[in-house]
Coordinates of C-alpha atoms and ligand atoms in Angstrom, one line a residue:
M1 CA -8.7 12.5 -15.5
T2 CA -6.5 9.9 -17.2
L3 CA -3.1 8.6 -16.3
T4 CA -1.7 10.4 -19.4
E5 CA -3.1 13.7 -18.0
A6 CA -1.5 13.0 -14.6
Q7 CA 1.8 12.4 -16.3
Q8 CA 1.6 15.8 -18.2
V9 CA 1.6 17.6 -14.9
T10 CA 5.0 18.9 -13.7
M11 CA 6.9 16.4 -11.6
P12 CA 9.6 18.1 -9.6
W13 CA 10.3 14.8 -7.9
D14 CA 11.4 13.2 -11.2
G15 CA 14.4 11.1 -10.0
A16 CA 14.6 13.4 -6.9
L17 CA 14.3 13.4 -3.2
F18 CA 13.1 16.4 -1.2
D19 CA 15.4 18.1 1.3
G20 CA 13.9 21.6 1.1
T21 CA 14.7 21.7 -2.6
W22 CA 14.6 18.9 -5.2
K23 CA 17.8 16.9 -5.0
A24 CA 18.8 14.4 -7.7
A25 CA 19.0 10.9 -6.1
A26 CA 21.7 8.3 -6.6
S27 CA 19.1 5.7 -7.4
T28 CA 15.4 5.8 -8.4
V29 CA 12.2 3.8 -8.0
D30 CA 9.4 3.5 -10.5
V31 CA 5.9 4.3 -9.2
V32 CA 3.4 2.0 -10.8
A33 CA -0.4 2.3 -11.0
P34 CA -1.8 -1.0 -9.5
A35 CA -4.9 -0.7 -11.8
T36 CA -2.9 -0.8 -15.0
G37 CA 0.6 -1.9 -14.2
Q38 CA 1.7 1.3 -16.0
R39 CA 4.7 3.4 -14.7
I40 CA 3.3 6.8 -13.8
A41 CA 6.5 8.4 -12.4
T42 CA 10.1 7.7 -11.4
V43 CA 11.2 9.2 -8.1
G44 CA 14.4 9.3 -6.1
A45 CA 15.0 6.3 -3.9
A46 CA 16.7 7.2 -0.6
G47 CA 19.6 5.4 1.0
V48 CA 21.1 5.6 4.5
D49 CA 23.6 8.3 3.4
D50 CA 20.6 10.5 2.4
L51 CA 19.2 9.9 5.9
D52 CA 22.3 11.1 7.6
A53 CA 22.4 14.3 5.5
A54 CA 18.7 14.8 6.2
V55 CA 19.1 14.5 10.0
R56 CA 22.0 17.0 9.9
S57 CA 20.0 19.5 7.9
A58 CA 16.8 19.0 9.9
T59 CA 18.6 19.4 13.2
E60 CA 20.0 22.8 12.1
A61 CA 16.7 24.1 10.6
Q62 CA 14.6 23.1 13.6
K63 CA 16.4 25.6 15.9
T64 CA 15.3 28.6 13.9
W65 CA 11.8 27.2 13.3
A66 CA 11.2 26.6 17.0
A67 CA 12.3 30.1 17.8
L68 CA 9.7 31.7 15.5
T69 CA 6.6 33.2 16.9
Y70 CA 3.4 31.1 16.8
D71 CA 1.8 33.3 14.2
Q72 CA 4.8 33.0 11.9
R73 CA 4.4 29.2 12.0
A74 CA 0.6 29.3 11.7
K75 CA 0.9 31.2 8.4
V76 CA 2.5 28.2 6.7
F77 CA -0.3 25.8 7.6
R78 CA -3.0 28.3 6.6
R79 CA -1.3 28.9 3.2
A80 CA -0.9 25.1 2.7
S81 CA -4.5 24.5 3.5
A82 CA -5.7 27.3 1.2
L83 CA -3.6 26.1 -1.7
L84 CA -4.9 22.6 -1.4
A85 CA -8.5 23.7 -0.8
E86 CA -8.3 25.8 -4.0
D87 CA -6.8 23.0 -6.1
P88 CA -7.6 19.6 -4.5
D89 CA -6.8 17.9 -7.8
R90 CA -3.1 18.5 -7.3
L91 CA -3.3 15.6 -4.8
V92 CA -6.3 13.7 -6.1
R93 CA -4.6 13.2 -9.5
W94 CA -1.8 11.2 -7.8
L95 CA -3.8 9.5 -5.1
V96 CA -6.1 7.8 -7.6
P97 CA -3.6 6.1 -9.8
E98 CA -0.8 5.6 -7.3
S99 CA -2.8 4.1 -4.4
G100 CA -5.7 2.7 -6.5
S101 CA -8.2 5.0 -4.7
G102 CA -11.7 5.5 -6.0
M103 CA -12.3 9.1 -7.0
G104 CA -14.7 9.7 -4.0
K105 CA -12.2 8.2 -1.5
A106 CA -9.4 10.3 -2.9
Q107 CA -11.5 13.5 -2.7
F108 CA -12.5 12.6 0.9
E109 CA -8.9 12.0 1.8
V110 CA -7.8 15.4 0.4
G111 CA -10.6 17.0 2.5
L112 CA -9.1 15.3 5.6
V113 CA -5.7 16.7 4.7
V114 CA -7.1 20.2 4.4
A115 CA -8.8 19.8 7.8
E116 CA -5.6 18.6 9.3
L117 CA -3.7 21.6 8.0
D118 CA -6.4 24.0 9.4
E119 CA -6.2 22.3 12.8
C120 CA -2.4 22.5 12.8
A121 CA -2.5 26.2 12.3
G122 CA -4.5 26.2 15.6
I123 CA -2.1 23.9 17.3
T124 CA 0.6 26.6 17.0
S125 CA -1.4 28.9 19.3
L126 CA -2.6 26.5 21.9
P127 CA -1.5 27.0 25.5
Y128 CA 1.6 24.8 25.9
G129 CA 2.0 24.3 29.6
E130 CA 0.6 25.0 33.0
L131 CA 1.5 26.9 36.2
L132 CA 2.2 24.5 39.1
R133 CA 1.9 24.9 42.8
S134 CA 5.1 24.8 44.7
S135 CA 6.1 24.4 48.4
K136 CA 8.6 27.2 47.8
P137 CA 8.0 30.9 47.0
R138 CA 8.9 30.5 43.3
L139 CA 7.5 30.3 39.8
S140 CA 7.0 26.6 38.9
L141 CA 5.8 25.7 35.5
A142 CA 5.6 22.7 33.1
R143 CA 6.0 23.6 29.4
R144 CA 5.9 21.5 26.3
V145 CA 9.0 21.7 24.1
P146 CA 9.5 20.1 20.7
F147 CA 11.6 16.9 20.5
G148 CA 13.8 18.3 17.7
V149 CA 13.7 15.9 14.8
V150 CA 10.7 13.6 14.4
G151 CA 10.8 10.6 12.1
V152 CA 7.6 9.7 10.4
I153 CA 6.9 6.3 8.7
S154 CA 3.6 5.9 6.8
P155 CA 1.7 3.3 4.9
F156 CA 0.2 3.1 1.4
N157 CA -3.5 2.9 2.0
F158 CA -4.5 6.5 2.9
P159 CA -1.0 7.8 2.1
A160 CA -1.7 11.6 2.1
I161 CA -3.6 11.9 5.4
L162 CA -1.6 9.2 7.2
S163 CA 1.6 11.1 6.4
M164 CA 0.1 14.5 7.0
R165 CA -1.5 13.4 10.3
S166 CA 2.0 13.1 11.7
V167 CA 4.0 15.6 9.7
A168 CA 1.8 18.6 10.2
P169 CA 1.3 18.5 14.0
A170 CA 5.0 17.6 14.5
L171 CA 6.0 20.7 12.5
A172 CA 3.3 22.8 14.2
A173 CA 4.7 21.9 17.6
G174 CA 8.1 23.2 16.5
N175 CA 9.9 20.1 15.3
A176 CA 11.6 19.3 12.0
V177 CA 10.4 16.1 10.2
I178 CA 12.0 13.3 8.2
L179 CA 9.2 11.4 6.4
K180 CA 9.7 8.0 4.9
P181 CA 6.6 7.2 2.9
D182 CA 5.7 3.7 1.6
P183 CA 7.8 3.2 -1.6
R184 CA 4.5 2.2 -3.4
T185 CA 3.0 5.7 -2.7
P186 CA 5.9 8.1 -2.5
I187 CA 4.1 11.0 -4.3
S188 CA 0.8 11.3 -2.6
G189 CA 2.3 10.0 0.7
G190 CA 5.2 12.4 0.7
L191 CA 6.6 14.3 -2.3
A192 CA 3.4 16.0 -3.3
L193 CA 2.9 17.1 0.3
A194 CA 6.5 18.5 0.4
E195 CA 5.7 20.4 -2.8
L196 CA 2.6 21.9 -1.1
F197 CA 4.6 22.9 2.0
A198 CA 7.4 24.4 -0.1
E199 CA 4.8 26.6 -2.0
A200 CA 3.3 27.5 1.4
G201 CA 6.6 28.9 2.6
L202 CA 7.9 26.2 4.9
P203 CA 11.6 27.1 5.5
A204 CA 14.0 24.7 3.8
G205 CA 15.5 21.9 5.8
L206 CA 12.4 21.4 8.0
L207 CA 10.8 18.6 6.0
H208 CA 12.7 15.9 4.2
V209 CA 11.0 13.2 2.2
L210 CA 12.9 9.9 1.7
P211 CA 11.0 7.3 -0.4
A212 CA 12.5 4.0 0.6
G213 CA 11.7 0.5 2.0
A214 CA 11.8 -0.9 5.4
D215 CA 15.6 -0.8 5.5
V216 CA 15.8 3.0 5.5
G217 CA 12.8 2.9 7.9
A218 CA 14.7 0.8 10.3
A219 CA 17.7 3.2 10.0
L220 CA 15.5 6.1 10.7
V221 CA 14.2 4.4 13.9
A222 CA 17.8 3.7 15.0
H223 CA 19.3 7.1 14.1
P224 CA 20.7 8.8 17.2
G225 CA 19.6 12.3 15.9
V226 CA 15.9 11.3 15.8
P227 CA 14.4 11.0 19.4
C228 CA 10.8 10.6 18.4
L229 CA 9.1 8.3 15.9
S230 CA 5.6 8.3 14.6
F231 CA 4.7 5.1 12.8
T232 CA 1.5 4.1 11.1
G233 CA 1.4 0.6 9.6
S234 CA 1.0 -3.1 10.4
T235 CA 1.2 -4.5 13.9
A236 CA 4.0 -6.8 12.8
A237 CA 6.2 -3.8 11.7
G238 CA 5.1 -1.8 14.7
R239 CA 6.3 -4.6 17.0
A240 CA 9.7 -4.7 15.2
I241 CA 10.0 -0.9 15.5
G242 CA 9.0 -1.0 19.2
Q243 CA 11.7 -3.7 19.8
A244 CA 14.3 -1.6 18.0
A245 CA 13.5 1.7 19.7
G246 CA 13.0 0.3 23.2
P247 CA 16.7 -0.1 24.1
L248 CA 17.4 3.3 22.5
L249 CA 14.8 4.8 24.9
K250 CA 13.1 6.8 22.2
T251 CA 9.5 8.1 22.2
V252 CA 7.5 6.0 19.8
H253 CA 3.9 6.3 18.6
L254 CA 2.6 3.2 17.0
E255 CA -0.7 3.3 15.1
L256 CA -1.3 -0.2 14.0
G257 CA -3.7 -2.8 12.5
G258 CA -7.3 -3.5 13.4
N259 CA -10.0 -6.2 13.1
N260 CA -13.0 -4.0 13.8
A261 CA -16.4 -5.4 14.8
L262 CA -19.8 -4.1 13.7
L263 CA -22.3 -5.3 16.2
V264 CA -25.8 -5.4 14.8
L265 CA -28.4 -5.6 17.6
P266 CA -31.8 -7.4 16.9
D267 CA -33.7 -4.1 17.0
A268 CA -31.6 -2.5 14.2
D269 CA -33.1 -1.4 10.8
V270 CA -31.7 -4.2 8.6
D271 CA -31.6 -2.1 5.3
A272 CA -29.6 0.7 6.9
A273 CA -27.4 -1.8 8.8
A274 CA -26.5 -3.7 5.6
S275 CA -25.6 -0.4 3.9
A276 CA -23.4 0.7 6.8
G277 CA -21.8 -2.8 6.8
A278 CA -21.1 -2.7 3.1
W279 CA -19.5 0.7 3.4
G280 CA -17.4 -0.3 6.4
S281 CA -16.1 -3.4 4.7
F282 CA -15.7 -2.4 1.1
L283 CA -14.6 1.2 1.0
H284 CA -11.1 1.4 -0.6
Q285 CA -11.2 -2.3 -1.1
G286 CA -11.2 -2.9 2.6
Q287 CA -7.6 -1.5 2.8
I288 CA -8.3 0.7 5.8
C289 CA -7.1 0.1 9.4
M290 CA -10.7 0.8 10.6
T291 CA -12.4 -1.4 8.0
T292 CA -15.2 -3.5 9.3
G293 CA -13.6 -6.9 9.6
R294 CA -16.2 -8.7 11.7
H295 CA -20.0 -8.5 11.3
L296 CA -21.6 -9.8 14.5
V297 CA -25.3 -10.0 13.7
H298 CA -28.0 -11.2 16.0
A299 CA -29.2 -14.7 14.9
S300 CA -32.8 -13.5 14.5
I301 CA -31.9 -11.1 11.6
A302 CA -28.6 -12.6 10.3
Q303 CA -30.2 -14.3 7.3
E304 CA -31.9 -11.1 6.1
Y305 CA -28.8 -9.0 6.8
T306 CA -26.4 -11.3 5.0
A307 CA -28.7 -11.5 1.9
K308 CA -28.9 -7.7 1.7
L309 CA -25.1 -7.3 2.2
A310 CA -24.4 -9.9 -0.5
E311 CA -26.8 -8.2 -2.9
K312 CA -24.9 -5.0 -2.5
A313 CA -21.6 -6.7 -2.9
R314 CA -22.6 -8.3 -6.2
H315 CA -23.5 -4.9 -7.7
I316 CA -20.6 -2.6 -6.7
P317 CA -18.6 -1.7 -9.8
V318 CA -14.9 -2.6 -9.4
G319 CA -12.3 -1.4 -12.0
D320 CA -9.7 1.2 -12.9
P321 CA -10.4 4.0 -10.4
T322 CA -9.5 6.8 -12.9
D323 CA -12.9 6.0 -14.3
P324 CA -15.3 7.7 -11.8
A325 CA -17.9 4.9 -12.5
N326 CA -15.8 2.6 -10.4
P327 CA -16.0 3.3 -6.7
L328 CA -13.7 0.4 -5.9
G329 CA -10.3 0.0 -7.5
P330 CA -7.5 -2.6 -7.2
I331 CA -5.8 -4.2 -4.3
I332 CA -2.3 -2.5 -3.9
D333 CA -0.3 -5.5 -5.2
E334 CA -0.3 -9.2 -5.9
R335 CA 1.2 -10.2 -2.5
Q336 CA -1.7 -8.5 -0.7
R337 CA -4.3 -9.9 -3.1
D338 CA -2.9 -13.4 -2.5
K339 CA -3.1 -12.9 1.2
V340 CA -6.7 -11.8 1.0
H341 CA -7.7 -14.8 -1.2
A342 CA -5.8 -17.3 1.0
L343 CA -7.8 -16.0 4.1
V344 CA -11.1 -16.3 2.2
T345 CA -10.3 -19.8 0.9
A346 CA -9.1 -21.1 4.3
S347 CA -12.2 -19.7 6.0
V348 CA -14.5 -21.5 3.4
E349 CA -12.6 -24.7 4.0
Q350 CA -13.2 -24.2 7.7
G351 CA -17.0 -24.0 7.2
A352 CA -17.8 -20.4 6.1
T353 CA -20.3 -20.0 3.2
L354 CA -19.4 -17.8 0.2
A355 CA -22.5 -15.5 -0.1
A356 CA -20.9 -13.2 -2.7
G357 CA -17.5 -12.6 -4.4
G358 CA -14.5 -14.7 -3.5
E359 CA -13.0 -14.2 -7.0
Y360 CA -10.7 -11.8 -8.7
D361 CA -9.4 -10.5 -12.1
G362 CA -5.8 -9.3 -11.8
L363 CA -5.7 -7.0 -8.8
F364 CA -9.4 -6.4 -8.9
Y365 CA -11.0 -8.4 -6.0
R366 CA -14.8 -8.7 -6.0
P367 CA -16.5 -7.5 -2.8
T368 CA -16.9 -10.7 -0.8
V369 CA -19.4 -11.8 1.8
L370 CA -18.8 -14.8 4.0
A371 CA -21.7 -16.2 6.0
D372 CA -21.8 -18.4 9.0
V373 CA -18.1 -17.8 9.6
P374 CA -16.7 -19.9 12.5
K375 CA -15.3 -17.7 15.2
D376 CA -11.9 -19.3 14.9
A377 CA -11.7 -19.0 11.1
P378 CA -8.9 -16.8 9.9
A379 CA -11.3 -14.4 8.1
F380 CA -12.8 -13.6 11.5
T381 CA -9.7 -13.7 13.7
E382 CA -7.1 -11.9 11.4
E383 CA -6.9 -8.5 9.8
I384 CA -7.7 -9.2 6.1
F385 CA -7.0 -5.8 4.5
G386 CA -9.3 -6.6 1.6
P387 CA -12.9 -6.2 0.5
V388 CA -14.3 -9.1 2.6
A389 CA -17.2 -9.0 5.0
P390 CA -17.3 -12.0 7.3
V391 CA -20.6 -12.5 9.1
T392 CA -21.1 -14.4 12.3
T393 CA -24.2 -14.7 14.5
Y394 CA -24.6 -14.4 18.3
E395 CA -27.5 -15.0 20.6
T396 CA -26.9 -12.8 23.7
V397 CA -25.2 -9.4 24.1
E398 CA -22.8 -10.9 26.7
E399 CA -21.7 -13.4 24.0
A400 CA -21.2 -10.6 21.5
L401 CA -19.1 -8.5 23.9
E402 CA -17.0 -11.5 24.6
I403 CA -16.4 -12.1 20.9
I404 CA -15.6 -8.4 20.3
N405 CA -13.1 -8.3 23.1
S406 CA -11.5 -11.6 22.2
S407 CA -9.5 -9.9 19.4
E408 CA -6.0 -8.9 20.0
Y409 CA -6.9 -5.6 18.2
G410 CA -8.7 -2.6 19.6
L411 CA -9.1 0.2 17.1
S412 CA -12.8 0.8 16.2
V413 CA -16.1 -0.9 17.0
A414 CA -19.6 0.1 15.8
I415 CA -23.0 -0.8 17.2
L416 CA -26.2 -0.5 15.2
T417 CA -29.5 -0.4 17.1
S418 CA -32.7 1.6 17.6
D419 CA -31.8 2.0 21.3
A420 CA -28.8 4.3 21.1
F421 CA -28.5 4.8 24.9
K422 CA -28.4 1.0 25.5
A423 CA -25.5 0.9 23.0
F424 CA -23.8 3.8 24.9
E425 CA -23.9 1.6 28.0
L426 CA -22.4 -1.3 26.1
A427 CA -19.6 0.9 24.9
A428 CA -18.1 1.1 28.4
H429 CA -17.5 -2.7 28.2
I430 CA -15.7 -2.7 24.9
D431 CA -11.9 -2.6 24.6
S432 CA -11.5 -0.2 21.7
G433 CA -9.9 3.2 20.9
A434 CA -13.2 4.2 19.3
V435 CA -16.8 3.2 19.5
H436 CA -19.4 4.5 17.0
I437 CA -23.1 4.1 17.7
N438 CA -25.3 3.9 14.7
D439 CA -22.4 4.3 12.2
Q440 CA -19.9 1.9 10.8
T441 CA -16.3 1.6 11.9
V442 CA -14.4 3.9 9.5
D443 CA -14.2 7.4 10.8
D444 CA -11.6 10.0 11.8
E445 CA -11.6 13.8 12.3
A446 CA -8.7 16.2 12.8
V447 CA -10.1 17.4 16.1
I448 CA -10.6 14.0 17.9
P449 CA -7.9 12.1 19.9
F450 CA -7.5 9.2 17.4
G451 CA -5.7 6.0 18.3
G452 CA -6.0 2.3 19.0
V453 CA -5.6 0.2 22.2
K454 CA -4.1 -3.3 22.6
A455 CA -2.4 -4.5 19.4
S456 CA -3.9 -1.5 17.5
G457 CA -1.7 1.1 19.0
V458 CA 0.3 2.5 21.8
G459 CA 2.3 5.6 22.6
G460 CA 0.4 8.7 21.4
R461 CA -2.9 10.0 19.9
F462 CA -3.6 12.2 17.0
G463 CA -5.8 15.3 16.8
A464 CA -5.5 18.9 18.1
R465 CA -4.4 18.9 21.7
A466 CA -3.6 15.2 21.6
S467 CA -1.2 15.9 18.7
L468 CA 0.5 18.7 20.6
E469 CA 1.1 16.3 23.5
S470 CA 2.3 13.5 21.2
F471 CA 4.9 15.7 19.5
T472 CA 6.4 17.5 22.5
E473 CA 7.9 16.5 25.8
V474 CA 7.5 18.2 29.1
Q475 CA 10.1 20.5 30.7
W476 CA 9.6 21.5 34.4
V477 CA 11.0 25.0 35.0
T478 CA 11.3 26.8 38.3
V479 CA 12.4 30.4 38.8
Q480 CA 13.2 32.1 42.1
S481 CA 14.7 35.5 42.7
E482 CA 17.6 34.5 44.9
I483 CA 19.9 31.6 45.1
E484 CA 18.5 29.0 47.5
R485 CA 20.6 28.6 50.7
Y486 CA 21.7 25.1 51.8
P487 CA 23.2 23.7 55.1
F488 CA 26.6 22.9 53.3
Ligands
NAD501 P1 3.7 -2.0 6.8 O1 3.8 -2.1 8.2 O2 4.2 -3.2 6.0 O3 4.4 -0.7 6.2 C1 4.1 0.6 6.7 C2 5.3 1.4 6.5 O4 6.3 0.9 7.4 C3 6.0 1.4 5.1 O5 6.5 2.7 4.9 C4 7.1 0.4 5.3 O6 8.1 0.7 4.3 C5 7.6 0.6 6.7 N1 8.2 -0.5 7.4 C6 7.8 -1.8 7.3 N2 8.6 -2.5 8.1 C7 9.4 -1.7 8.8 C8 10.4 -1.8 9.8 N3 10.7 -3.0 10.3 N4 11.1 -0.7 10.2 C9 10.8 0.5 9.7 N5 9.8 0.7 8.7 C10 9.2 -0.4 8.3 O7 2.1 -1.8 6.5 P2 1.2 -2.1 5.3 O8 0.9 -3.5 5.4 O9 1.8 -1.6 4.0 O10 0.0 -1.2 5.7 C11 -1.2 -1.7 6.1 C12 -1.2 -1.8 7.6 O11 -1.2 -0.6 8.2 C13 -2.5 -2.5 8.1 O12 -2.1 -3.4 9.1 C14 -3.3 -1.4 8.7 O13 -4.3 -1.7 9.6 C15 -2.2 -0.5 9.2 N6 -2.7 0.9 9.3 C16 -3.0 1.4 10.6 C17 -3.5 2.7 10.7 C18 -3.9 3.3 12.0 O14 -4.1 4.5 12.1 N7 -4.0 2.5 13.1 C19 -3.8 3.4 9.5 C20 -3.5 2.9 8.3 C21 -3.0 1.6 8.2

């Protein structure tokens, strides 16, 4: 697939927003492929007026949607899943140029979207409450009811699944959704998903896609017609959203950054560990919240591990991801590339050794390995969001646990060892939303309760039953046959 072929495909979003149909926008934004700098599409750019109109339309449409039977709602998700499973390229062809995804990463991401849609068909039919005991002779029950309109704000890195992971369960639970994708990935993060839902028969008005920057995002957070927000992005933006939404007493789910540790115990198979470490740090150029950001390797095997990791880093092809020979593509933009390079440079100045990489050509950053990284160097303490593997040694497991838990983040940790049960015991002492034993840190499935702790997330989890809980609130209902009598 080439960019030219991608451009020949119909683009209903040309200069348009999605409000159930394609609506010409007052202004537009160019979508640029980071690998080439070429414009690949021009889409509508939303303003605050568009947001007001979207909230009005969504509020109206949601009432009818919530009143449908579960099987009527389930059909939409089944159809969307089948359409995408039959033709994954409808999304892959945008994901690759727009977000700089390698072909394999894009195909994997589309598989996650299909799985999410399948799971959401099931969410519609889950039990949605419980019968409660009562001290009175009455029916007492707690049932889950939709919020009404849910606002979704999503990032650029896995734009399709990170939008869908909020949009689909929110819809399945009976809400309408207003989605604000990152303006760098408005198609695979929103407009192409809307096209899929429209084809699958989602009634008009239930999903609105408003490509825009942080200003419209902030307006969505503040809008009085949107009681629930689902945000995936940086911890800095998450804090700003939390501060804005707090006084408004809204329900907010924040899925934020990470600085994920890979703990390599002295009994680990070093070849397999280096391969897991390379995958964890370099997949999608390290632009994943669960990217392995800290390699904690026992001193007895650190030299061998680092040499093997560096060898891999030197040989991974990096280039235009529309060429399937390149598993790694570009960093999303210059600002992010410069941030990555500044963290690498500062860490080397602080005493780390460059074992591989550390250089770039345009937006193509070479996979980088830093050895002997001081524990207070920025490459070790901060989220890099680039293809950088910082390696630090430890002597005792207690020391390793202390280093792991010293991070403000708590998204994903992995432990590599030949004694899996020992690692299972260690997991209980780790502050992290996920712990993977004998795998690397990047993993998610539609059926698990995904989410971070500490500065990596708060407010709600994703996945099957967890999603149903996140996108509904509880209503306690009591029913008795006669009016209760009172003393006055
Ligand atoms: P970002 O926070 O800058 O942007 C994410 C989205 O938020 C974009 O749509 C942006 O326009 C919007 N936004 C930014 N500031 C806002 C504000 N004040 N109010 C409302 N909306 C605002 O994120 P980024 O740097 O582009 O994305 C990468 C970050 O996302 C990394 O930190 C990564 O770890 C995190 N992330 C987390 C997860 C997770 O599941 N925990 C998944 C993917 C990415």
